[in-house]
Short mmCIF file of N, CA and C in Angstrom, two decimals:
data_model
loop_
_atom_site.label_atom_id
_atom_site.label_comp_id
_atom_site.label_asym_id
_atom_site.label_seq_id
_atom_site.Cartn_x
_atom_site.Cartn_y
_atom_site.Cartn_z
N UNK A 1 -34.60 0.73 34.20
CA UNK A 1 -33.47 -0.16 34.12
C UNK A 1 -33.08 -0.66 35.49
N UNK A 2 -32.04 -1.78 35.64
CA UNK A 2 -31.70 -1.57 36.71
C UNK A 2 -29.98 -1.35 36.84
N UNK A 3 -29.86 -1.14 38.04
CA UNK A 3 -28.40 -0.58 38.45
C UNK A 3 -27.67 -1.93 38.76
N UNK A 4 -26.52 -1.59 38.43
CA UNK A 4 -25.68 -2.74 38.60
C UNK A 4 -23.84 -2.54 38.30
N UNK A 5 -23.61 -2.21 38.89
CA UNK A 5 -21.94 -1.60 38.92
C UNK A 5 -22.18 -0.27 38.87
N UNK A 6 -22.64 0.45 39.18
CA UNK A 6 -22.92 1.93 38.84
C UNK A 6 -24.03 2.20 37.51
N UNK A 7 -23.91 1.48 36.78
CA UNK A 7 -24.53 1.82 35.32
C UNK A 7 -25.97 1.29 35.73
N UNK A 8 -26.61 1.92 34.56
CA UNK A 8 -28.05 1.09 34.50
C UNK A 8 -28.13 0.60 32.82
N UNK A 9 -28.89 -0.43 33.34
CA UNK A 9 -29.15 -1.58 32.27
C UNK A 9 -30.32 -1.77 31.82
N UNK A 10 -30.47 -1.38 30.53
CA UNK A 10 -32.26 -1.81 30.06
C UNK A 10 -32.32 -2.61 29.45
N UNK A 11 -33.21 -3.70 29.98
CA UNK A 11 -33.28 -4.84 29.77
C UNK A 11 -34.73 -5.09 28.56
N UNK A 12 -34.50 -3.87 28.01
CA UNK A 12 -35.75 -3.82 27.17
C UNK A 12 -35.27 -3.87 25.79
N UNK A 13 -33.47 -3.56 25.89
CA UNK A 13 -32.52 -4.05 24.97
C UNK A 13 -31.82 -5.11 25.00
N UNK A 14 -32.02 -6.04 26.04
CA UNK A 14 -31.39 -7.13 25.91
C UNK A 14 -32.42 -8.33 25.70
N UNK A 15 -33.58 -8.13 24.66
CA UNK A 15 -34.49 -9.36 24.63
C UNK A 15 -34.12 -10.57 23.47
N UNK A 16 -35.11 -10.94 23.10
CA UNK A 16 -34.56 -12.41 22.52
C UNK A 16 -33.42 -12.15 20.80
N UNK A 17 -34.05 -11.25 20.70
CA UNK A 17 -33.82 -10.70 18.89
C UNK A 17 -31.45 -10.13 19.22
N UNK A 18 -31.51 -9.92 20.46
CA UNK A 18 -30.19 -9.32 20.65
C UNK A 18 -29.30 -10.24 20.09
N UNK A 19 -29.23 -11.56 20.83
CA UNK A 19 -28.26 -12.32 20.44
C UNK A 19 -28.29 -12.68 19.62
N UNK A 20 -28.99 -12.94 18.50
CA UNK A 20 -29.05 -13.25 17.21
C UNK A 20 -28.31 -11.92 16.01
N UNK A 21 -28.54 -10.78 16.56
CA UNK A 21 -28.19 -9.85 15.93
C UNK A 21 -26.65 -9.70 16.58
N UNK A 22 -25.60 -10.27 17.11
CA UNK A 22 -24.79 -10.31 17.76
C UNK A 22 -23.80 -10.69 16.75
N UNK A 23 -24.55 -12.17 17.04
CA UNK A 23 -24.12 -13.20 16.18
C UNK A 23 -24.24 -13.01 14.44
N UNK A 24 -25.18 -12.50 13.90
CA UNK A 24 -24.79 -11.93 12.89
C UNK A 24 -23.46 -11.23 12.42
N UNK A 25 -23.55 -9.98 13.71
CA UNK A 25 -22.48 -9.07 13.17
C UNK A 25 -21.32 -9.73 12.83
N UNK A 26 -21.15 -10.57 14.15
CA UNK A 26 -20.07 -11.48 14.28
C UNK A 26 -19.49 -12.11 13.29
N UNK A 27 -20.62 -12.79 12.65
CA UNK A 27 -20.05 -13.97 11.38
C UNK A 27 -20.04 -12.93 10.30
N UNK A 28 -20.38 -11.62 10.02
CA UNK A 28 -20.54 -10.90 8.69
C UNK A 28 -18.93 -10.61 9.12
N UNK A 29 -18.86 -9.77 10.03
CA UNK A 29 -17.00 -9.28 10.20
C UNK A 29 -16.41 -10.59 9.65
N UNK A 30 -16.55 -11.92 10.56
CA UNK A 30 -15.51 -12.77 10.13
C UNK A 30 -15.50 -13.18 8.96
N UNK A 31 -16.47 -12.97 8.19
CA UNK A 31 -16.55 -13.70 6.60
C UNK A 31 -16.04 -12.44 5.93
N UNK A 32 -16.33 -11.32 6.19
CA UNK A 32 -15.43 -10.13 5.48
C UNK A 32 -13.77 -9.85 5.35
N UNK A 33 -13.86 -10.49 7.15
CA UNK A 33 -12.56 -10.19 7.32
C UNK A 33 -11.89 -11.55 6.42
N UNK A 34 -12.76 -12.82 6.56
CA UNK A 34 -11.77 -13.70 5.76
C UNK A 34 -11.56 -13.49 4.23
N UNK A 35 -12.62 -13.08 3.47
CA UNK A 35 -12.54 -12.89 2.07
C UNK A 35 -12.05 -11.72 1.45
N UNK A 36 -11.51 -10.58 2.54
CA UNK A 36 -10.57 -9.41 1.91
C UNK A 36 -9.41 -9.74 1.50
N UNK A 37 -8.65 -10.99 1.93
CA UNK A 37 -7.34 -11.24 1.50
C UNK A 37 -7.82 -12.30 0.24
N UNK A 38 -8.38 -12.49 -0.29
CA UNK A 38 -8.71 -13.65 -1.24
C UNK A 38 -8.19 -12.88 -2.76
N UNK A 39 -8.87 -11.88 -3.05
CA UNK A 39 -8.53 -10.71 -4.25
C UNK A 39 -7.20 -11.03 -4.70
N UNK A 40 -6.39 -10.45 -3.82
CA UNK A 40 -4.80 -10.63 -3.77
C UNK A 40 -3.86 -11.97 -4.07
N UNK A 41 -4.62 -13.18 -2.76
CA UNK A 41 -3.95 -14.19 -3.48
C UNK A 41 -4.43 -14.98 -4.66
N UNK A 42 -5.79 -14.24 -5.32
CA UNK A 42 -5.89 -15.31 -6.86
C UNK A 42 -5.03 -14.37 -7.45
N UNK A 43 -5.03 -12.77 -7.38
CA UNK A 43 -4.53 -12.13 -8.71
C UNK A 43 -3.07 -12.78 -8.52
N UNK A 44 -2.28 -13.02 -7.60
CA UNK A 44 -1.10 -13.47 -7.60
C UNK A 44 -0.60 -14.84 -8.05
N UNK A 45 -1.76 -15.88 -7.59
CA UNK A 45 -1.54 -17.19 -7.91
C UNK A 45 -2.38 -16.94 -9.62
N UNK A 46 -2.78 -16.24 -10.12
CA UNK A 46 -2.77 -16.51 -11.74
C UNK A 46 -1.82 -16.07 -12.31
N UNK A 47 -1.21 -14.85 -11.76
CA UNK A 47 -0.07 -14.14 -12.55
C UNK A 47 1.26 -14.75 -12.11
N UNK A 48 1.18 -16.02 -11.32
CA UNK A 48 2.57 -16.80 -10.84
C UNK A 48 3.64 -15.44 -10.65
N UNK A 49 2.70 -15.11 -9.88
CA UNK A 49 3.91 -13.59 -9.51
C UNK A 49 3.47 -13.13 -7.68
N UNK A 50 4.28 -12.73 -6.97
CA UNK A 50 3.87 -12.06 -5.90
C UNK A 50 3.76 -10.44 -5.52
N UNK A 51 3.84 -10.10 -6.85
CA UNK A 51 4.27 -8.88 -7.05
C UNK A 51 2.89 -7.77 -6.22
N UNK A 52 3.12 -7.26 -5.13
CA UNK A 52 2.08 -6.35 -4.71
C UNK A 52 1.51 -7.17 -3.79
N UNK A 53 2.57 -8.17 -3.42
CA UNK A 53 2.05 -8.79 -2.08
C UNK A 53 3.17 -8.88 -1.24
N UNK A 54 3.34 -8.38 0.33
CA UNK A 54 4.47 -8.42 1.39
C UNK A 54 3.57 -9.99 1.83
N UNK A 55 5.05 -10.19 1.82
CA UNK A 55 5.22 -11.72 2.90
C UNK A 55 5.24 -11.86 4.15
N UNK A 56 5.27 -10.34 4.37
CA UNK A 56 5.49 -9.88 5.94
C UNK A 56 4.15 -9.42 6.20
N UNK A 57 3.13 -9.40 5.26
CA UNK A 57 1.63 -8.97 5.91
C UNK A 57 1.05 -10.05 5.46
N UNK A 58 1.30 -11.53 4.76
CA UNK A 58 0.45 -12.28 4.89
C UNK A 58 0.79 -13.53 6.74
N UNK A 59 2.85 -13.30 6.93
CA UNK A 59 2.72 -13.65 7.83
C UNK A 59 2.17 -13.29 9.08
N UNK A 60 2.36 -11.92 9.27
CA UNK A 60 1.76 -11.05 10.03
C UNK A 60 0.13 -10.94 10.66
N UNK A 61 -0.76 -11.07 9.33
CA UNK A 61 -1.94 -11.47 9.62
C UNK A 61 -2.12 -12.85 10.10
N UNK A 62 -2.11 -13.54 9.54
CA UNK A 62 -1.86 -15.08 9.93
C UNK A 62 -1.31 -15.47 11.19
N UNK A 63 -0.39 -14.78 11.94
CA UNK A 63 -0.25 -14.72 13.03
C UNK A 63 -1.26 -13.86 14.18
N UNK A 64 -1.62 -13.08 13.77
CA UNK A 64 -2.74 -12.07 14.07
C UNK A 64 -4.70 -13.15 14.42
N UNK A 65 -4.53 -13.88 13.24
CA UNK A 65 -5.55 -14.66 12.89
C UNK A 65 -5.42 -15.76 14.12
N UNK A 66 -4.29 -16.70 14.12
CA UNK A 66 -4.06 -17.10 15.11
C UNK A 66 -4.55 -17.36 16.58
N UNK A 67 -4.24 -15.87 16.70
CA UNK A 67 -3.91 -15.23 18.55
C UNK A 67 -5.22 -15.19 18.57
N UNK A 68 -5.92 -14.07 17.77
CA UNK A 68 -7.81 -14.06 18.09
C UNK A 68 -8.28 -15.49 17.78
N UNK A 69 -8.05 -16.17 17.06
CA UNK A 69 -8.96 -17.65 17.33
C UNK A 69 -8.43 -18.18 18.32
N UNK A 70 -7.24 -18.24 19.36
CA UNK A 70 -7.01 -18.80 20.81
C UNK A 70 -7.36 -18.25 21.82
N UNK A 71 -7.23 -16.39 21.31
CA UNK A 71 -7.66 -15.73 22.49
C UNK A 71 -9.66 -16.03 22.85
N UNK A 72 -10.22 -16.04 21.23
CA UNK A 72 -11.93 -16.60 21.56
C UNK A 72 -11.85 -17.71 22.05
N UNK A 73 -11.29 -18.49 21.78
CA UNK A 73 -11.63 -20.10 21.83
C UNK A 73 -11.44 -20.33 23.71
N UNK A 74 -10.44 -19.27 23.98
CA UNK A 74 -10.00 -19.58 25.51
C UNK A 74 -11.51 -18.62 26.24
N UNK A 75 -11.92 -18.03 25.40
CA UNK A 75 -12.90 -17.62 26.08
C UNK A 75 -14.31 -18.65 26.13
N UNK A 76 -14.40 -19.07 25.56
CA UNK A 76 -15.73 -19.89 25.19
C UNK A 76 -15.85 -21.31 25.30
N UNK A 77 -14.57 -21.61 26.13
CA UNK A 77 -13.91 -22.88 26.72
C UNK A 77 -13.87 -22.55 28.05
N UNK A 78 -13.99 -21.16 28.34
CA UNK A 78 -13.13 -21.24 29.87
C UNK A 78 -14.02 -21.61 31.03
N UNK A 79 -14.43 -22.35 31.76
CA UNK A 79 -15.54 -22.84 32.68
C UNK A 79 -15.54 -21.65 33.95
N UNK A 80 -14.39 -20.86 34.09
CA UNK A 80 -15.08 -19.53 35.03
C UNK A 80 -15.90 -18.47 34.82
N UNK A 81 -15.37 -18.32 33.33
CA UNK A 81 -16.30 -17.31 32.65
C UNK A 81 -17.59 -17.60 32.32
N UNK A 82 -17.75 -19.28 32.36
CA UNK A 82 -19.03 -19.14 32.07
C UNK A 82 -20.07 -19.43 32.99
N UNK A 83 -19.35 -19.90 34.22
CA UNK A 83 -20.11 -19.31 35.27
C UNK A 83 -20.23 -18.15 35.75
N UNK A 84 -19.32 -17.51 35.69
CA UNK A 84 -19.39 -16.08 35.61
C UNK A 84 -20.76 -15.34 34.48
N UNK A 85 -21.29 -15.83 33.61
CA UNK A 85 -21.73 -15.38 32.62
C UNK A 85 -23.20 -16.07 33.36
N UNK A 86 -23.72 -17.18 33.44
CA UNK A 86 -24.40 -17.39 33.99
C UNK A 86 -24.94 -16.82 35.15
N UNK A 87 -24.11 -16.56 36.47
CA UNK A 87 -24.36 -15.70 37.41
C UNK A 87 -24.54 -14.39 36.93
N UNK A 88 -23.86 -14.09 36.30
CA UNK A 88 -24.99 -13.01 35.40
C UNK A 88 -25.93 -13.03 35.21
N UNK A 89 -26.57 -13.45 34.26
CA UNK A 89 -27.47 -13.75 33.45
C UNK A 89 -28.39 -14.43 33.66
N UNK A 90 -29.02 -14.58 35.29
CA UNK A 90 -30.15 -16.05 35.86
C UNK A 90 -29.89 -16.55 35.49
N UNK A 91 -28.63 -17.63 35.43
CA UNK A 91 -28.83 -19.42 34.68
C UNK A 91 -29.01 -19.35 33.33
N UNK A 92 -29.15 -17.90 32.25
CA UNK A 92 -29.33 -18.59 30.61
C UNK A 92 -28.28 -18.12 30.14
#
């Protein structure tokens, strides 16, 4: 490996197949995480009832939902980091 902040790095785990498997995980969480609340609001919107649903955890999440799509978005927008990421990474 090599050293680099103290740690060592094997770069025999960071080949082409990584980021793809990244990105997987990525979109499986977010499609999980989006379709766990779905259950709840059909059983509610058929039974024209809210019964077994807080208003305070759909605002709650939703605010939650929010903050992580500004807090990524500021990441993957931000032009230091991604020179930063580059100087990392030789230029890819």
């Amino acid at each position: 490996g090599v050293s680099k902040g103290g740690s060592t790095l094997d770069h025999s785990l960071h080949g082409d197949v990584w980021p793809y498997v990244s990105k997987i995980f990525g979109y499986v969480y977010f499609v999980a995480w989006t379709i766990s609340n779905w259950p709840q609001i059909l059983l509610n919107f058929h039974s024209k009832s809210t019964e077994g649903l807080s208003v305070d955890y759909v605002a709650v999440n939703l605010v939650g939902f929010v903050c992580y799509a500004i807090f990524n978005s500021s990441f993957y927008w931000s032009k230091d980091l991604q020179e930063a990421y580059e100087e990392d990474h030789d230029g890819d």
